[in-house]
Amino acid sequence: MEGVDHLAQERSKAQFDVDQMKVIWAGSRHTLEVSDRIARLVASDPVFRKDNRTLLSRKDLFKNTLQKAAHAWKRITELRLSEEEAYWLRHYVDQPAYTDLHWGMFVPAIKGSGTEEQQKKWLPLAYKMQIIGCYAQTELGHGSNVQGLETTATFDPKTDEFVINSPTLTSSKWWPGGLGKAATHAVVYARLITDGQDHGVHGFIVQLRSLDDHLPLPGIIVGDIGMKFGSGAYNSMDNGVLRLDHVRIPREQMLMRVSQVTREGKYVQSNVPRQLLYGTMVYVRQTIVADASSALSRAVCIATRYSAVRRQFGSQDGGLETQVIDYKTQQSRLFPLLASAYAFRFVGEWLKWLYTDVTEKLQANDFSTLPEAHACTAGLKSLTTSATADGIEECRKLCGGHGYLSNSGLPELFAVYVPACTYEGDNIVLLLQVARFLMKTVAQLPSGKKPVGTTTYMGRAQHLIQCRSSAQKAEDWLNPSVILEVFEARAIRMSIACAQDLSKFSNQEEGFAELSSNLAEAAVAHCQLIVVSKFIDKVQQDIPGKGVKKQLEILCNIYALYTIHKHLGDFLSTGSITAKQASLANDQLRSLYSQLRPNAIALVDAFNFTDHYLGSILGRYDGNVYPSLYAEAWKDPLNESVVPDGYREYVQPLLKNQLRNARL
Amino acid sequence: MASSSATGADHLAHERSKAKFDVEAMKIVWAGSPHEFRVSDRMAHLVASDPSFRRENRAVLSRKELFTKALKKAAHSWKRIIELGLSDEEASWLWFYVDELTFAYIHWGMFVPAIKGSGTEEQLNKWLPLATTMRIIGTYAQTELGHGSNVQGIETTATFDPTTDEFIIHSPTLTSSKWWSGGLGKIATHAVVYARVITHDGQDHGVNGFIVQIRSLDDHLPLPGVTVGDIGTKFGSGAFNSVDNGVLRFDHVRIPRNQMLMRVAHVTREGKYVLSNVPRQLLYGTMVYVRKVIVVDSSIALSRAVCIAARYSSVRRQFGSQNREINGIAAETPVIEYKTQQSRLFSLLASAYAFRFIGEWLKSVYTDLTQKLEANDFSTLAEAHACTAGLKSLTTSSAVHGIEECRKLCGGHGYLNSSGLPELYAVFAPACTYEGDNTVLLLQVARFLMKTISQLPHSDQTHKLSGTIAYMALMDHYLIKYCCSVEKAEDWLKADVILKVFEARAIRMCVACAQNLAKFADPSEGFSELSPDLVEAAIAHCQLIVVSKFIEKLQQKIEGNGVKQQLETLCYLYALHLIHKYSGDFISTGSLNPKQASLANDQLRALYAEVRPNVIALVDAFNYTDHFLGSILGCYDGNVYPKLYDEAWKDPLNDSVVTDGYPEYIKPLLNQQLLNARL
């Protein structure tokens, strides 16, 4: 970093070993080394510049995306990067592109749903990017309810082909990224019809564009669906619309791992269990949780650094004003988000382990933990993405007026992140899935069936529904077992209350619909317990580095106590804590903010973000905010001329009172 | 009919037929009076039918194109206002419905009021005729690169030079650069510049406003010593990017002495700083005015989002096909039928109405205050100031959050610009920051509340407890005797019960803060240490105001079949949703018990069911044209999908079938020829 470090004083206050914390944040020394190396590679490459992104027109922005994607791939091949390194390179390029879907959805769909033979045929093409794929599931009229898709794939035994068709306007495929302009192939989800019988939704590999001239193939109408939230952001992606007019594909392009259609047109289930497909879902949602911590940590890093630079009020005798980070109102909004970023980081790490565990079990035909793993990832996806979207926006507000400038990086961070609340399962729909699982678990408690994994605590229902928290003074709220017990008590009491209310309905489905808001709240309580308990687990591990463990303990306690304060109604109404205990928790929370304060900058430095990746003037590492803001302003196209375009036609006649005769 | 797309079938006709009240009468209640309804309706249609005001697809425009088109709309607006001889009222509706942010918004909304509020009669006579005919275009230059909320921290100086009878306006540091002022960057010819008054004896008299010309009226070039430009792009596409928020630096720019706004203080020819006999408090009147306007804006912004989400939720269907059939085909359930959708959407609908009425009430507060100030009666100023500050904070925070919630309620399609919601959000989000950061404002409210409480023991002070703090006179009752009387869900439908529980919670939170503050030896240290709790107490107080004014509204005579009934439902819904959302406050203060909270929740569910058939009619009552709403998802006739589909093809990316960049960046990649390609 050149020049003076305006945050040096802040950095010198840290009471822990920042480099060690970087290792913890990265997950391992190896991951830190690789990600750090690739981050610098990207930051130093002029093609990957992104500071002018919000100024580009849609076409220029898209072309820029294509260039970056091609350049990324070129670098990956030139430098012979490993899969891991390639992943980090795409990550740090930090611009949504068709390649995200190619690698993140198309390839996994073939891996997950294709037979061995199909994988042998398609994966090499995909790996070398000789074809570009996308994932065409949602339709104009159909999102969350996959079973409601209208696109049909009708088997024609005469030609041994499927006829893929969009029967209605609402059946148009809508939203798939990369579909609009780039993809040559798609995994298209369609209702399988044989001999007039509807076998539900299946995936099919369909070629969309010619590999010679990139023109759409006959029968295919494909285009971009138009602009989305924000400038820059997801507008670099060609989310697309696709209509298929009786497009014929060979029978073997149906993804046949779990079910097939025979040459004769018979629909057959293979001996591969359907549950395997859930494995992919667990995988995708686990990556979304990891993304949540990454997005939130960027916003928190920006807001924390800028809060240390920005001063307002409190000047005595003409001296410097107070750094806004020293205000309790700022701390009480910012520090819980910092704690959340760490909490989500660790729950994401744990989910990786869970995915590995589920995969091994599935391969051994052991499905016993699948429903729990599925509910758990669904709930955590919902919880972390909602909290992150809100948290980014809160960080923007914490940066005052300047947070509203594009060059603060926060508007784009928000715009690019918010769809995570909707894609891969609408967050409310997911919470209701969790609630359904919780209700089932509660219903089975009397039978003596032992709840597993993250629901193990439910096995102690007897104790948890009547226990009283032992917290008597503020310091008791630093005790992990005290915290864990109140979260468990609150979660199970909310679940049981829902179950009791449900039992008053003669029709269970009607009851579930009527009480769905309460059920969603019970699911949130359960998911927050998971996050808290995994954070506590992490802190109880052996953690090297001076002061590192201490900082994590502070963050863990802030996350837990802040959650208690925010959802106080839950804790009080279930009798999990008393009003007096709540007040003690709040006192303890304030004191934790003071303990965190000197470490705040070092804790965001531990994310190890380059200025390139952070993409924010307010979040610059060196804190030299104001001169950069000032210099940046003059780069706006409006400043290319002193007198603006349009002055002669629209401003001068107005000032001269000659508008009446003007032709506008 | 409110729709500009009256052709074709009304896909929401079935929804509209369910309404149990007179929509036309509700439109008048929403507008405020039959007169306001007629004027606004006429102007809305005038704007909607004028092709010059057509909403371009703003998102695809470059910054320059966006800006130039906005200039054109502003010029065309002004032209129509002159041609048609529109009244002030009509003109303000026209600007409103054009719905394009430009310099005109700041000229009329900030520059003109600043001169009116802070100028002497002589100054008004000179400048207002120029401004109101737009022969000059003004902006309001207060915040600086390094200084926002703390106006007293501003660094720009205005030093009086008695030798020439001039002020020298100067930007001494980088952080003193004026920053953010709308219309400043490229358009304004004049600005009210806030600067520290320094008299030639070197004394600093604090911040005052000065009228400074910044651009030549001949060629629009910045005057000597003035550096001015745009500060760059902001949140979103379209949105505030049509405004030239600007940066301004002065290098010893001289202006005549009489361009200091001298209503409350002036500098004499000899360079003496003199306070006039006009009390400083008068300036607060302007602040109350501006914040009242923002509260009204909150209800409008939120109601637009709610209108879009409510209509689209009736169109969109998802899941549940086993129960319903249309023409023999299984149809899914409209998402508006889901309780999870209702509990999020209907509380926002109720909030939109609540904010509408609180805005209306603030108008009367402002009128009342102005009269009192003119009669040198400052007794209600502190209360009115705290009240508007708090309501500005509460309504803008809720509206901003509510707009984003509405966007999420529209699922994936809410993320498309053509839904209108992203831009609505990007445009309204800064309202949480401008004209007083929302947290700073709540702390001002809290300070006022703590002062009020500290004076309570003196019984001779209780007569001062007028207006929105009158309930504090009942402190003893609420601390000792009060007990919430609710025993069954229906008890929550009594206005009196609701009011008391909100009063109990607010007063108990305030008293708890005051008690904790008393434990600190240094009160200002205590205030800063406890500030998050104080903010929560201020919110409790402000929510009480909104609830109580909604209840008062219901006690007025309200015309129209079923209208009052609907408003009652919305009022209870608003109050009970707050009780649920803030149940931690209510229970921890003992204002109600968990059982009563649970009954409130039961009643809330029942209210959702009551609102359900009326929802579309309740958003129709906002009387928004499709032009103003600017949303495919919210179109009046509900014919969403064909319009979305058609709109998609208009994106510039669809200009060509094969995309720009294919030969350079895709073809070599697919053909494995990247290594030799020059990218």
Coordinates of C-alpha atoms in Angstrom, one line a residue, chain A residues 367-662:
Chain A
F367 CA -30.8 -42.0 4.2
S368 CA -31.4 -41.6 7.9
T369 CA -29.9 -38.2 8.3
L370 CA -31.0 -36.8 5.0
P371 CA -34.3 -35.1 6.1
E372 CA -32.4 -33.4 9.0
A373 CA -29.5 -32.3 6.7
H374 CA -32.0 -31.0 4.1
A375 CA -34.0 -29.0 6.6
C376 CA -30.9 -27.7 8.2
T377 CA -29.4 -26.4 5.0
A378 CA -32.7 -25.0 3.8
G379 CA -33.1 -23.1 7.0
L380 CA -29.6 -21.9 7.1
K381 CA -29.8 -20.7 3.5
S382 CA -32.9 -18.7 4.4
L383 CA -31.5 -17.3 7.7
T384 CA -28.1 -16.3 6.4
T385 CA -29.2 -14.8 3.1
S386 CA -32.0 -12.7 4.7
A387 CA -29.7 -11.5 7.4
T388 CA -27.0 -10.7 4.9
A389 CA -29.2 -8.7 2.5
D390 CA -30.5 -6.7 5.4
G391 CA -27.0 -6.4 6.8
I392 CA -25.5 -5.0 3.6
E393 CA -28.1 -2.3 3.5
E394 CA -27.6 -1.5 7.1
C395 CA -23.9 -1.1 6.4
R396 CA -24.8 1.3 3.6
K397 CA -26.9 3.3 6.0
L398 CA -24.1 3.2 8.6
C399 CA -22.0 5.0 6.0
G400 CA -24.4 8.0 5.9
G401 CA -24.8 9.9 2.7
H402 CA -21.6 8.7 1.1
G403 CA -22.8 5.1 1.3
Y404 CA -25.3 6.1 -1.3
L405 CA -22.6 6.8 -3.9
S406 CA -21.9 3.9 -6.3
N407 CA -18.2 4.2 -5.5
S408 CA -18.9 3.2 -1.9
G409 CA -19.4 -0.2 -3.4
L410 CA -22.4 -0.8 -1.2
P411 CA -25.2 -0.2 -3.6
E412 CA -23.8 -2.7 -6.0
L413 CA -23.1 -5.2 -3.3
F414 CA -26.7 -5.0 -2.2
A415 CA -28.2 -5.2 -5.7
V416 CA -26.0 -8.1 -6.6
Y417 CA -26.8 -9.9 -3.3
V418 CA -30.5 -9.5 -2.8
P419 CA -31.7 -12.2 -5.3
A420 CA -30.1 -14.7 -2.9
C421 CA -33.2 -14.4 -0.8
T422 CA -35.3 -15.7 -3.7
Y423 CA -33.2 -18.0 -5.8
E424 CA -32.6 -21.6 -4.9
G425 CA -35.7 -21.6 -2.8
D426 CA -37.7 -18.5 -1.6
N427 CA -36.6 -17.8 2.0
I428 CA -40.1 -18.0 3.4
V429 CA -41.0 -21.2 1.5
L430 CA -37.7 -22.7 2.9
L431 CA -38.6 -21.8 6.4
L432 CA -42.0 -23.5 6.0
Q433 CA -40.1 -26.6 4.9
V434 CA -38.0 -26.4 8.1
A435 CA -41.2 -25.9 10.1
R436 CA -42.8 -29.0 8.5
F437 CA -39.8 -31.0 9.5
L438 CA -39.9 -29.6 13.1
M439 CA -43.5 -30.4 13.4
K440 CA -42.9 -33.9 12.3
T441 CA -40.0 -34.3 14.8
V442 CA -42.2 -33.0 17.6
A443 CA -45.0 -35.3 16.7
Q444 CA -42.6 -38.3 16.8
L445 CA -41.2 -37.4 20.3
P446 CA -43.7 -39.5 22.3
S447 CA -42.8 -42.5 20.2
G448 CA -39.3 -42.4 21.6
K449 CA -37.7 -41.8 18.2
K450 CA -34.4 -40.0 18.9
P451 CA -34.0 -36.7 17.0
V452 CA -30.6 -36.5 15.3
G453 CA -28.1 -33.9 14.3
T454 CA -29.2 -30.3 14.8
T455 CA -32.5 -31.5 16.3
T456 CA -30.8 -33.6 19.1
Y457 CA -31.8 -31.0 21.7
M458 CA -35.5 -31.9 21.0
G459 CA -34.8 -35.2 22.7
R460 CA -34.5 -33.2 25.9
A461 CA -37.9 -31.6 25.5
Q462 CA -39.0 -32.6 29.0
H463 CA -36.2 -30.6 30.6
L464 CA -36.3 -27.7 28.1
I465 CA -40.0 -26.9 28.4
Q466 CA -39.7 -26.3 32.2
C467 CA -36.1 -25.2 32.8
R468 CA -35.4 -21.7 34.1
S469 CA -32.3 -19.8 33.0
S470 CA -29.8 -19.6 35.8
A471 CA -28.5 -16.2 34.7
Q472 CA -28.4 -13.9 37.7
K473 CA -25.8 -11.3 36.8
A474 CA -24.5 -9.8 33.6
E475 CA -21.4 -12.0 33.5
D476 CA -23.5 -15.2 33.5
W477 CA -24.4 -14.3 30.0
L478 CA -20.8 -15.1 28.9
N479 CA -21.3 -18.7 29.8
P480 CA -21.9 -20.8 26.6
S481 CA -24.1 -23.4 28.4
V482 CA -26.4 -20.6 29.7
I483 CA -26.7 -19.2 26.2
L484 CA -27.2 -22.5 24.6
E485 CA -29.9 -23.5 27.0
V486 CA -32.0 -20.4 26.5
F487 CA -31.8 -20.8 22.7
E488 CA -32.8 -24.4 23.0
A489 CA -35.6 -23.6 25.4
R490 CA -37.0 -20.9 23.1
A491 CA -36.7 -23.0 20.0
I492 CA -38.4 -26.0 21.4
R493 CA -41.1 -24.1 23.2
M494 CA -42.0 -22.2 20.0
S495 CA -42.1 -25.5 18.1
I496 CA -44.3 -27.2 20.7
A497 CA -46.6 -24.2 20.9
C498 CA -47.1 -24.4 17.2
A499 CA -47.7 -28.2 17.4
Q500 CA -50.3 -27.7 20.1
D501 CA -52.1 -25.0 18.1
L502 CA -52.0 -27.2 15.0
S503 CA -53.6 -30.0 16.8
K504 CA -56.7 -27.8 17.3
F505 CA -57.4 -28.0 13.6
S506 CA -59.3 -30.9 12.3
N507 CA -57.6 -30.4 8.9
Q508 CA -53.8 -30.4 9.4
E509 CA -53.1 -28.7 6.1
E510 CA -55.6 -26.0 6.8
G511 CA -54.0 -25.5 10.3
F512 CA -50.5 -25.4 8.7
A513 CA -51.6 -22.7 6.3
E514 CA -53.4 -20.7 9.0
L515 CA -50.5 -20.8 11.4
S516 CA -47.8 -20.5 8.8
S517 CA -46.5 -17.1 10.1
N518 CA -46.0 -18.6 13.6
L519 CA -44.4 -21.7 12.1
A520 CA -41.9 -19.6 10.1
E521 CA -41.0 -17.9 13.4
A522 CA -40.4 -21.2 15.1
A523 CA -38.2 -22.2 12.2
V524 CA -36.1 -19.1 12.6
A525 CA -35.7 -19.8 16.3
H526 CA -34.4 -23.3 15.4
C527 CA -32.0 -22.0 12.8
Q528 CA -30.6 -19.3 15.0
L529 CA -29.9 -22.0 17.6
I530 CA -27.9 -23.9 15.0
V531 CA -25.8 -20.9 14.2
V532 CA -25.2 -20.1 17.9
S533 CA -24.3 -23.7 18.7
K534 CA -21.9 -24.1 15.8
F535 CA -20.2 -20.9 16.8
I536 CA -19.8 -22.1 20.3
D537 CA -18.5 -25.5 19.0
K538 CA -15.9 -23.6 17.0
V539 CA -14.8 -21.4 19.9
Q540 CA -14.3 -24.6 22.0
Q541 CA -11.8 -26.0 19.5
D542 CA -8.1 -25.5 20.0
I543 CA -7.4 -22.1 18.3
P544 CA -3.8 -21.0 18.0
G545 CA -2.6 -17.4 17.8
K546 CA -2.3 -14.8 20.5
G547 CA -5.7 -13.4 21.5
V548 CA -7.5 -15.0 18.6
K549 CA -9.7 -17.3 20.6
K550 CA -10.6 -14.4 23.0
Q551 CA -11.8 -12.3 20.0
L552 CA -13.9 -15.2 18.7
E553 CA -15.5 -15.6 22.1
I554 CA -16.4 -11.9 22.2
L555 CA -17.9 -12.2 18.7
C556 CA -19.8 -15.3 19.6
N557 CA -21.3 -13.7 22.7
I558 CA -22.2 -10.6 20.7
Y559 CA -24.0 -12.7 18.1
A560 CA -26.0 -14.6 20.7
L561 CA -26.9 -11.7 23.0
Y562 CA -27.8 -9.4 20.1
T563 CA -30.1 -12.2 18.8
I564 CA -31.7 -12.4 22.2
H565 CA -32.2 -8.7 22.2
K566 CA -33.6 -8.6 18.7
H567 CA -36.0 -11.5 19.3
L568 CA -36.7 -10.6 22.9
G569 CA -40.4 -11.2 22.4
D570 CA -39.8 -14.9 21.7
F571 CA -37.6 -15.4 24.7
L572 CA -39.9 -13.6 27.1
S573 CA -43.2 -15.0 25.8
T574 CA -41.9 -18.6 26.0
G575 CA -40.6 -17.8 29.5
S576 CA -37.1 -18.9 28.4
I577 CA -35.8 -15.8 30.2
T578 CA -37.2 -13.2 32.5
A579 CA -37.4 -9.4 31.8
K580 CA -34.7 -8.9 34.4
Q581 CA -32.4 -11.5 32.7
A582 CA -33.0 -9.8 29.4
S583 CA -31.9 -6.5 30.9
L584 CA -28.7 -8.1 32.2
A585 CA -28.0 -9.6 28.8
N586 CA -28.4 -6.2 27.3
D587 CA -25.9 -4.7 29.9
Q588 CA -23.5 -7.5 29.0
L589 CA -23.9 -6.8 25.3
R590 CA -22.9 -3.1 25.8
S591 CA -19.8 -4.2 27.6
L592 CA -18.9 -6.6 24.8
Y593 CA -19.2 -3.7 22.3
S594 CA -16.5 -1.9 24.3
Q595 CA -14.3 -4.9 24.4
L596 CA -14.7 -5.3 20.6
R597 CA -14.1 -1.7 19.7
P598 CA -10.2 -1.6 19.7
N599 CA -10.2 -4.8 17.6
A600 CA -12.8 -3.8 15.0
I601 CA -10.4 -2.7 12.2
A602 CA -8.1 -5.7 12.7
L603 CA -11.1 -8.0 12.7
V604 CA -12.1 -6.8 9.3
D605 CA -8.5 -6.8 8.1
A606 CA -8.6 -10.5 8.9
F607 CA -10.9 -11.0 5.9
N608 CA -7.8 -10.3 3.8
F609 CA -9.7 -8.5 1.1
T610 CA -7.7 -6.5 -1.5
D611 CA -8.9 -3.0 -2.4
H612 CA -9.7 -4.4 -5.8
Y613 CA -12.0 -7.1 -4.5
L614 CA -13.6 -4.7 -2.0
G615 CA -14.3 -2.2 -4.7
S616 CA -15.1 0.6 -2.3
I617 CA -13.6 4.0 -1.8
L618 CA -15.1 4.2 1.7
G619 CA -13.5 0.8 2.6
R620 CA -10.0 1.5 1.3
Y621 CA -7.3 -0.3 3.3
D622 CA -5.4 3.0 4.0
G623 CA -8.5 4.9 5.0
N624 CA -7.6 7.8 2.7
V625 CA -11.2 8.3 1.8
Y626 CA -11.9 12.0 1.1
P627 CA -9.2 12.7 -1.5
S628 CA -10.2 9.6 -3.4
L629 CA -13.9 10.5 -3.3
Y630 CA -13.1 13.9 -4.6
A631 CA -10.8 12.7 -7.4
E632 CA -13.3 10.0 -8.4
A633 CA -16.2 12.4 -8.8
W634 CA -14.5 14.1 -11.7
K635 CA -14.5 10.9 -13.7
D636 CA -18.3 10.9 -14.1
P637 CA -19.3 11.4 -17.8
L638 CA -21.4 14.4 -16.7
N639 CA -18.1 16.1 -15.9
E640 CA -16.7 15.7 -19.4
S641 CA -17.9 19.1 -20.3
V642 CA -18.3 22.1 -18.0
V643 CA -21.6 23.1 -19.6
P644 CA -23.8 19.9 -19.8
D645 CA -25.3 18.5 -22.9
G646 CA -28.9 19.7 -23.1
Y647 CA -28.1 23.2 -21.8
R648 CA -28.9 25.0 -25.0
E649 CA -32.1 23.1 -25.7
Y650 CA -33.6 22.7 -22.2
V651 CA -32.0 25.1 -19.7
Q652 CA -31.1 28.3 -21.5
P653 CA -34.6 28.8 -22.9
L654 CA -36.1 28.2 -19.5
L655 CA -33.8 30.8 -17.8
K656 CA -34.5 33.3 -20.6
N657 CA -38.2 32.7 -20.3
Q658 CA -38.3 31.6 -23.9
L659 CA -39.7 28.2 -23.3
R660 CA -43.1 29.0 -24.9
N661 CA -41.5 29.2 -28.4
A662 CA -39.0 26.4 -27.8

